[in-house]
mmCIF file of C-alpha atoms in Angstrom:
data_model
loop_
_atom_site.group_PDB
_atom_site.id
_atom_site.type_symbol
_atom_site.label_atom_id
_atom_site.label_comp_id
_atom_site.label_asym_id
_atom_site.label_seq_id
_atom_site.Cartn_x
_atom_site.Cartn_y
_atom_site.Cartn_z
ATOM 1 C CA MET A 1 -7.644 6.074 -38.072
ATOM 2 C CA THR A 2 -10.182 3.572 -36.705
ATOM 3 C CA ASP A 3 -12.865 4.804 -34.323
ATOM 4 C CA THR A 4 -13.567 2.616 -31.293
ATOM 5 C CA ILE A 5 -17.247 1.993 -30.586
ATOM 6 C CA LEU A 6 -18.154 1.125 -26.975
ATOM 7 C CA LEU A 7 -21.354 -0.933 -26.799
ATOM 8 C CA ILE A 8 -22.923 -1.116 -23.332
ATOM 9 C CA THR A 9 -25.286 -4.070 -23.025
ATOM 10 C CA PRO A 10 -27.354 -5.094 -19.974
ATOM 11 C CA ASP A 11 -24.815 -7.719 -18.898
ATOM 12 C CA SER A 12 -21.723 -5.797 -19.942
ATOM 13 C CA ARG A 13 -20.833 -4.889 -16.366
ATOM 14 C CA HIS A 14 -19.908 -8.498 -15.725
ATOM 15 C CA SER A 15 -18.842 -9.914 -19.068
ATOM 16 C CA HIS A 16 -16.675 -7.018 -20.268
ATOM 17 C CA TYR A 17 -15.745 -5.288 -17.038
ATOM 18 C CA TRP A 18 -12.168 -6.547 -16.831
ATOM 19 C CA GLN A 19 -11.605 -5.853 -20.528
ATOM 20 C CA ASP A 20 -12.868 -2.311 -19.956
ATOM 21 C CA LEU A 21 -10.216 -1.797 -17.277
ATOM 22 C CA TRP A 22 -7.578 -2.242 -19.984
ATOM 23 C CA ARG A 23 -9.563 -0.230 -22.541
ATOM 24 C CA TYR A 24 -9.684 2.749 -20.179
ATOM 25 C CA ARG A 25 -5.967 2.597 -19.383
ATOM 26 C CA GLU A 26 -5.510 6.150 -20.746
ATOM 27 C CA LEU A 27 -8.001 7.418 -18.147
ATOM 28 C CA PHE A 28 -6.078 5.461 -15.508
ATOM 29 C CA TRP A 29 -2.854 7.292 -16.338
ATOM 30 C CA GLN A 30 -4.597 10.661 -16.470
ATOM 31 C CA LEU A 31 -6.074 10.137 -13.001
ATOM 32 C CA ALA A 32 -2.706 8.936 -11.675
ATOM 33 C CA LYS A 33 -0.960 12.032 -13.072
ATOM 34 C CA ARG A 34 -3.638 14.250 -11.527
ATOM 35 C CA ASP A 35 -3.209 12.643 -8.107
ATOM 36 C CA ILE A 36 0.582 12.979 -8.295
ATOM 37 C CA SER A 37 0.389 16.661 -9.339
ATOM 38 C CA VAL A 38 -1.946 17.588 -6.452
ATOM 39 C CA ARG A 39 -0.157 15.421 -3.875
ATOM 40 C CA TYR A 40 2.141 18.169 -2.630
ATOM 41 C CA LYS A 41 0.382 21.143 -4.187
ATOM 42 C CA GLN A 42 0.522 24.282 -2.027
ATOM 43 C CA THR A 43 3.029 22.693 0.357
ATOM 44 C CA VAL A 44 6.193 24.545 1.320
ATOM 45 C CA ILE A 45 8.743 21.742 0.860
ATOM 46 C CA GLY A 46 6.800 19.712 -1.736
ATOM 47 C CA ALA A 47 8.051 16.197 -2.473
ATOM 48 C CA ALA A 48 10.644 16.560 0.304
ATOM 49 C CA TRP A 49 7.861 15.348 2.620
ATOM 50 C CA ALA A 50 8.548 11.885 1.191
ATOM 51 C CA ILE A 51 12.007 12.174 2.809
ATOM 52 C CA VAL A 52 11.211 14.129 5.975
ATOM 53 C CA ARG A 53 8.421 11.853 7.167
ATOM 54 C CA PRO A 54 10.308 8.511 7.162
ATOM 55 C CA LEU A 55 13.536 10.188 8.285
ATOM 56 C CA LEU A 56 11.943 11.663 11.426
ATOM 57 C CA THR A 57 10.124 8.399 12.148
ATOM 58 C CA MET A 58 13.405 6.510 11.800
ATOM 59 C CA LEU A 59 15.114 8.852 14.273
ATOM 60 C CA VAL A 60 12.322 8.491 16.840
ATOM 61 C CA PHE A 61 12.112 4.690 16.529
ATOM 62 C CA THR A 62 15.895 4.322 16.662
ATOM 63 C CA VAL A 63 16.097 6.350 19.875
ATOM 64 C CA VAL A 64 13.056 4.765 21.549
ATOM 65 C CA PHE A 65 13.497 1.108 20.529
ATOM 66 C CA GLY A 66 17.249 0.964 19.868
ATOM 67 C CA ARG A 67 18.714 3.257 22.539
ATOM 68 C CA LEU A 68 16.142 3.434 25.358
ATOM 69 C CA ALA A 69 14.477 -0.003 25.111
ATOM 70 C CA LYS A 70 17.758 -1.537 23.847
ATOM 71 C CA LEU A 71 16.005 -3.976 21.529
ATOM 72 C CA PRO A 72 18.411 -6.074 19.440
ATOM 73 C CA SER A 73 19.023 -5.395 15.774
ATOM 74 C CA ALA A 74 19.648 -8.049 13.115
ATOM 75 C CA GLY A 75 23.255 -9.190 13.338
ATOM 76 C CA ASP A 76 25.656 -6.290 12.821
ATOM 77 C CA VAL A 77 23.100 -4.143 10.991
ATOM 78 C CA PRO A 78 22.844 -0.625 12.526
ATOM 79 C CA TYR A 79 19.470 -0.128 14.182
ATOM 80 C CA ALA A 80 18.701 2.926 12.032
ATOM 81 C CA ILE A 81 19.044 0.818 8.859
ATOM 82 C CA LEU A 82 16.867 -1.950 10.320
ATOM 83 C CA VAL A 83 14.147 0.607 11.038
ATOM 84 C CA PHE A 84 14.357 2.427 7.702
ATOM 85 C CA VAL A 85 14.204 -0.806 5.688
ATOM 86 C CA GLY A 86 11.059 -1.671 7.663
ATOM 87 C CA MET A 87 9.530 1.744 7.096
ATOM 88 C CA LEU A 88 9.976 1.594 3.328
ATOM 89 C CA PRO A 89 7.284 -1.086 2.703
ATOM 90 C CA TRP A 90 5.184 0.219 5.574
ATOM 91 C CA TYR A 91 4.829 3.700 4.063
ATOM 92 C CA LEU A 92 4.305 2.182 0.617
ATOM 93 C CA SER A 93 1.364 0.086 1.815
ATOM 94 C CA SER A 94 -0.140 2.582 4.258
ATOM 95 C CA THR A 95 0.016 5.474 1.771
ATOM 96 C CA ALA A 96 -1.541 3.315 -0.960
ATOM 97 C CA LEU A 97 -4.293 2.128 1.389
ATOM 98 C CA ALA A 98 -5.154 5.624 2.609
ATOM 99 C CA ALA A 99 -5.158 7.037 -0.947
ATOM 100 C CA ALA A 100 -7.397 4.265 -2.288
ATOM 101 C CA ALA A 101 -9.811 4.515 0.653
ATOM 102 C CA ASP A 102 -10.263 8.268 0.137
ATOM 103 C CA SER A 103 -10.274 8.183 -3.669
ATOM 104 C CA MET A 104 -14.011 7.748 -4.271
ATOM 105 C CA ILE A 105 -14.803 10.853 -2.214
ATOM 106 C CA THR A 106 -12.216 12.991 -4.009
ATOM 107 C CA GLY A 107 -13.401 11.574 -7.355
ATOM 108 C CA THR A 108 -17.102 12.187 -6.752
ATOM 109 C CA SER A 109 -17.328 14.622 -9.670
ATOM 110 C CA LEU A 110 -16.441 11.834 -12.137
ATOM 111 C CA ILE A 111 -18.755 9.127 -10.858
ATOM 112 C CA GLY A 112 -22.108 10.383 -12.114
ATOM 113 C CA LYS A 113 -21.069 11.591 -15.566
ATOM 114 C CA VAL A 114 -20.045 8.851 -17.997
ATOM 115 C CA TYR A 115 -19.515 5.119 -17.945
ATOM 116 C CA PHE A 116 -16.112 3.729 -17.050
ATOM 117 C CA PRO A 117 -15.037 1.032 -14.598
ATOM 118 C CA ARG A 118 -15.050 2.870 -11.270
ATOM 119 C CA LEU A 119 -12.346 0.536 -9.998
ATOM 120 C CA ILE A 120 -9.907 2.676 -11.982
ATOM 121 C CA ILE A 121 -10.278 5.485 -9.419
ATOM 122 C CA PRO A 122 -8.890 3.712 -6.295
ATOM 123 C CA ILE A 123 -6.240 1.812 -8.300
ATOM 124 C CA ALA A 124 -4.962 5.001 -9.983
ATOM 125 C CA SER A 125 -4.759 6.787 -6.624
ATOM 126 C CA MET A 126 -2.313 4.146 -5.368
ATOM 127 C CA VAL A 127 0.325 5.199 -7.928
ATOM 128 C CA VAL A 128 1.124 8.187 -5.683
ATOM 129 C CA ALA A 129 2.506 5.782 -3.081
ATOM 130 C CA LEU A 130 4.993 4.425 -5.629
ATOM 131 C CA VAL A 131 6.359 7.938 -6.231
ATOM 132 C CA ASP A 132 6.907 8.471 -2.498
ATOM 133 C CA PHE A 133 8.445 5.011 -2.294
ATOM 134 C CA ALA A 134 10.969 5.792 -5.060
ATOM 135 C CA ILE A 135 12.062 8.998 -3.303
ATOM 136 C CA SER A 136 12.423 7.252 0.075
ATOM 137 C CA ALA A 137 14.348 4.396 -1.566
ATOM 138 C CA LEU A 138 16.976 6.880 -2.763
ATOM 139 C CA LEU A 139 17.409 8.097 0.817
ATOM 140 C CA LEU A 140 17.751 4.494 2.017
ATOM 141 C CA ALA A 141 20.439 3.850 -0.619
ATOM 142 C CA ALA A 142 22.388 6.860 0.669
ATOM 143 C CA LEU A 143 22.054 5.660 4.287
ATOM 144 C CA MET A 144 23.201 2.143 3.386
ATOM 145 C CA LEU A 145 26.247 3.543 1.622
ATOM 146 C CA TRP A 146 27.002 5.711 4.665
ATOM 147 C CA TYR A 147 26.770 2.719 7.033
ATOM 148 C CA GLN A 148 28.431 0.405 4.458
ATOM 149 C CA VAL A 149 25.557 -2.074 4.514
ATOM 150 C CA LEU A 150 25.413 -3.494 1.010
ATOM 151 C CA PRO A 151 22.786 -5.894 -0.373
ATOM 152 C CA ASP A 152 23.698 -9.098 -2.196
ATOM 153 C CA TRP A 153 21.909 -11.205 -4.844
ATOM 154 C CA ARG A 154 18.733 -11.251 -2.713
ATOM 155 C CA ILE A 155 17.946 -7.726 -3.890
ATOM 156 C CA LEU A 156 16.804 -9.292 -7.183
ATOM 157 C CA MET A 157 13.701 -10.521 -5.326
ATOM 158 C CA LEU A 158 12.778 -7.014 -4.131
ATOM 159 C CA PRO A 159 10.301 -6.279 -7.007
ATOM 160 C CA ALA A 160 8.227 -9.286 -5.897
ATOM 161 C CA PHE A 161 7.948 -7.898 -2.357
ATOM 162 C CA ILE A 162 7.132 -4.417 -3.697
ATOM 163 C CA LEU A 163 4.247 -5.978 -5.624
ATOM 164 C CA LEU A 164 3.155 -7.864 -2.495
ATOM 165 C CA ALA A 165 3.198 -4.608 -0.493
ATOM 166 C CA ILE A 166 0.910 -2.966 -3.071
ATOM 167 C CA LEU A 167 -1.461 -5.938 -3.199
ATOM 168 C CA THR A 168 -1.595 -6.041 0.610
ATOM 169 C CA ALA A 169 -2.944 -2.487 0.572
ATOM 170 C CA ALA A 170 -5.159 -2.954 -2.492
ATOM 171 C CA GLY A 171 -7.711 -5.280 -0.903
ATOM 172 C CA PRO A 172 -8.615 -3.191 2.180
ATOM 173 C CA GLY A 173 -8.127 0.037 0.172
ATOM 174 C CA ILE A 174 -10.744 -0.975 -2.411
ATOM 175 C CA TRP A 175 -13.041 -2.248 0.328
ATOM 176 C CA PHE A 176 -12.858 1.025 2.270
ATOM 177 C CA ALA A 177 -13.292 2.998 -0.986
ATOM 178 C CA SER A 178 -16.659 1.351 -1.595
ATOM 179 C CA LEU A 179 -17.759 2.063 1.979
ATOM 180 C CA SER A 180 -16.438 5.597 2.435
ATOM 181 C CA LEU A 181 -18.644 7.005 -0.335
ATOM 182 C CA LYS A 182 -21.740 6.177 1.727
ATOM 183 C CA TYR A 183 -20.317 6.195 5.232
ATOM 184 C CA ARG A 184 -17.987 9.186 5.557
ATOM 185 C CA ASP A 185 -16.947 7.962 9.014
ATOM 186 C CA PHE A 186 -14.355 5.814 7.301
ATOM 187 C CA ARG A 187 -12.362 8.968 6.513
ATOM 188 C CA PHE A 188 -11.545 8.951 10.233
ATOM 189 C CA VAL A 189 -11.440 5.176 10.737
ATOM 190 C CA VAL A 190 -8.773 4.482 8.102
ATOM 191 C CA PRO A 191 -6.084 6.871 9.487
ATOM 192 C CA PHE A 192 -6.674 5.412 12.960
ATOM 193 C CA LEU A 193 -6.247 1.842 11.681
ATOM 194 C CA VAL A 194 -3.082 2.838 9.784
ATOM 195 C CA GLN A 195 -1.628 4.420 12.931
ATOM 196 C CA LEU A 196 -2.524 1.317 14.940
ATOM 197 C CA GLY A 197 -0.976 -0.953 12.300
ATOM 198 C CA LEU A 198 2.354 0.880 12.585
ATOM 199 C CA TYR A 199 2.805 -0.366 16.155
ATOM 200 C CA VAL A 200 1.763 -3.988 15.557
ATOM 201 C CA SER A 201 4.006 -4.345 12.499
ATOM 202 C CA PRO A 202 7.794 -4.955 12.762
ATOM 203 C CA VAL A 203 8.722 -1.435 11.659
ATOM 204 C CA GLY A 204 10.563 -0.286 14.787
ATOM 205 C CA PHE A 205 11.718 -3.730 15.902
ATOM 206 C CA SER A 206 12.818 -7.110 14.593
ATOM 207 C CA SER A 207 10.385 -10.030 14.383
ATOM 208 C CA ASN A 208 12.889 -12.097 16.390
ATOM 209 C CA ILE A 209 11.778 -10.472 19.649
ATOM 210 C CA VAL A 210 8.206 -11.770 19.291
ATOM 211 C CA PRO A 211 7.699 -14.788 21.630
ATOM 212 C CA GLU A 212 7.299 -18.098 19.843
ATOM 213 C CA ALA A 213 3.897 -18.695 21.444
ATOM 214 C CA TRP A 214 2.516 -15.549 19.824
ATOM 215 C CA ARG A 215 4.093 -15.968 16.366
ATOM 216 C CA TRP A 216 1.011 -17.557 14.749
ATOM 217 C CA LEU A 217 -1.159 -14.579 15.753
ATOM 218 C CA TYR A 218 1.560 -12.033 14.956
ATOM 219 C CA GLN A 219 2.062 -13.449 11.453
ATOM 220 C CA LEU A 220 -1.613 -13.030 10.571
ATOM 221 C CA ASN A 221 -0.664 -9.385 10.016
ATOM 222 C CA PRO A 222 0.168 -9.455 6.273
ATOM 223 C CA MET A 223 2.752 -6.677 6.709
ATOM 224 C CA VAL A 224 4.961 -9.011 8.777
ATOM 225 C CA GLY A 225 5.827 -11.125 5.729
ATOM 226 C CA VAL A 226 6.273 -8.016 3.563
ATOM 227 C CA ILE A 227 8.594 -6.167 5.984
ATOM 228 C CA ASP A 228 10.633 -9.270 6.841
ATOM 229 C CA GLY A 229 10.895 -9.933 3.096
ATOM 230 C CA PHE A 230 12.268 -6.428 2.472
ATOM 231 C CA ARG A 231 14.870 -6.944 5.191
ATOM 232 C CA TRP A 232 15.829 -10.326 3.715
ATOM 233 C CA CYS A 233 16.307 -8.696 0.301
ATOM 234 C CA LEU A 234 18.243 -5.617 1.405
ATOM 235 C CA LEU A 235 20.317 -6.569 4.447
ATOM 236 C CA GLY A 236 22.638 -9.069 2.817
ATOM 237 C CA GLY A 237 21.397 -12.163 4.635
ATOM 238 C CA ALA A 238 21.419 -10.644 8.136
ATOM 239 C CA VAL A 239 17.678 -11.434 8.321
ATOM 240 C CA PRO A 240 16.598 -14.963 7.279
ATOM 241 C CA LEU A 241 13.596 -15.414 5.016
ATOM 242 C CA ASN A 242 10.548 -15.940 7.230
ATOM 243 C CA THR A 243 8.671 -18.455 5.085
ATOM 244 C CA ASN A 244 5.803 -18.914 7.555
ATOM 245 C CA ALA A 245 5.164 -15.167 7.656
ATOM 246 C CA LEU A 246 5.493 -14.932 3.866
ATOM 247 C CA LEU A 247 2.969 -17.709 3.224
ATOM 248 C CA SER A 248 0.612 -16.169 5.785
ATOM 249 C CA SER A 249 0.951 -12.756 4.106
ATOM 250 C CA LEU A 250 0.194 -14.249 0.689
ATOM 251 C CA ALA A 251 -2.883 -16.060 1.990
ATOM 252 C CA VAL A 252 -4.272 -13.049 3.898
ATOM 253 C CA THR A 253 -3.554 -10.728 0.965
ATOM 254 C CA VAL A 254 -5.448 -12.960 -1.475
ATOM 255 C CA VAL A 255 -8.439 -13.152 0.873
ATOM 256 C CA LEU A 256 -8.492 -9.377 1.500
ATOM 257 C CA LEU A 257 -8.152 -8.648 -2.221
ATOM 258 C CA TRP A 258 -11.020 -10.986 -3.057
ATOM 259 C CA LEU A 259 -13.224 -9.442 -0.336
ATOM 260 C CA GLY A 260 -12.370 -5.906 -1.480
ATOM 261 C CA LEU A 261 -13.111 -6.570 -5.167
ATOM 262 C CA ARG A 262 -16.292 -8.463 -4.300
ATOM 263 C CA ARG A 263 -17.591 -5.648 -2.137
ATOM 264 C CA PHE A 264 -16.665 -2.980 -4.696
ATOM 265 C CA ARG A 265 -18.295 -4.783 -7.635
ATOM 266 C CA ARG A 266 -21.488 -5.404 -5.674
ATOM 267 C CA THR A 267 -21.924 -1.740 -4.701
ATOM 268 C CA GLU A 268 -20.481 -0.057 -7.796
ATOM 269 C CA ARG A 269 -23.829 0.261 -9.564
ATOM 270 C CA PHE A 270 -25.144 2.473 -6.741
ATOM 271 C CA PHE A 271 -22.200 4.886 -6.613
ATOM 272 C CA ALA A 272 -23.831 7.434 -8.931
ATOM 273 C CA ASP A 273 -26.926 7.589 -6.676
ATOM 274 C CA ILE A 274 -24.872 8.082 -3.517
ATOM 275 C CA ALA A 275 -22.318 10.585 -4.831
#
């Protein structure tokens, strides 16, 4: 058995940082398992919250937007399915963002002890969102079978949009994680922004109802391309691929990810003093 020797040199934070992320992959999985195990600890219905939360939201949005406001669906797709397919990526991204933003505060006990790339903490916390997503996806599959809405070959592209949903949350999540350790106000700011984002994203409605004059501003929201992409993948062609929104989402996601990583790397060296 060969022992691994970790040599920390003055410039190692920059030259070996990304290699260290892979070297500490065992710690990444341990932190992810810890976050998953405590996610629904001491709750009455446990992981069923991953079903109850989107199901109740779907019912409310279907009644308010579909029945009362009488907004159109996409083709012959039942409004409940349109809403649930939109909620799937929304909860994936919003849960990942909130978990990453709060991760440095919950992981304070680890920060000042030994060296490891601190970026592991917010990234590992985002795995919880994938567990919730898998549970909600099973419920969506049951609903689609019930309504006889079956996907076609486009579902093969779904993993790419799942990755885009995670990356969309990663940038702002990492950025807020670096700030929340020093400014605890962000524990209140992030949930407010997530709640606000729910109403400006096409979760409860179709993007087709947005006036053409406002599309350019509307599509700056990176979740527009993600949610429309999910609907294109899962609704059998009832929703066309919105290429403008997709390209906008990719561009905004790259910028937010770069800003988040840049901010985190610049402040990481001071985390032990603040925690």
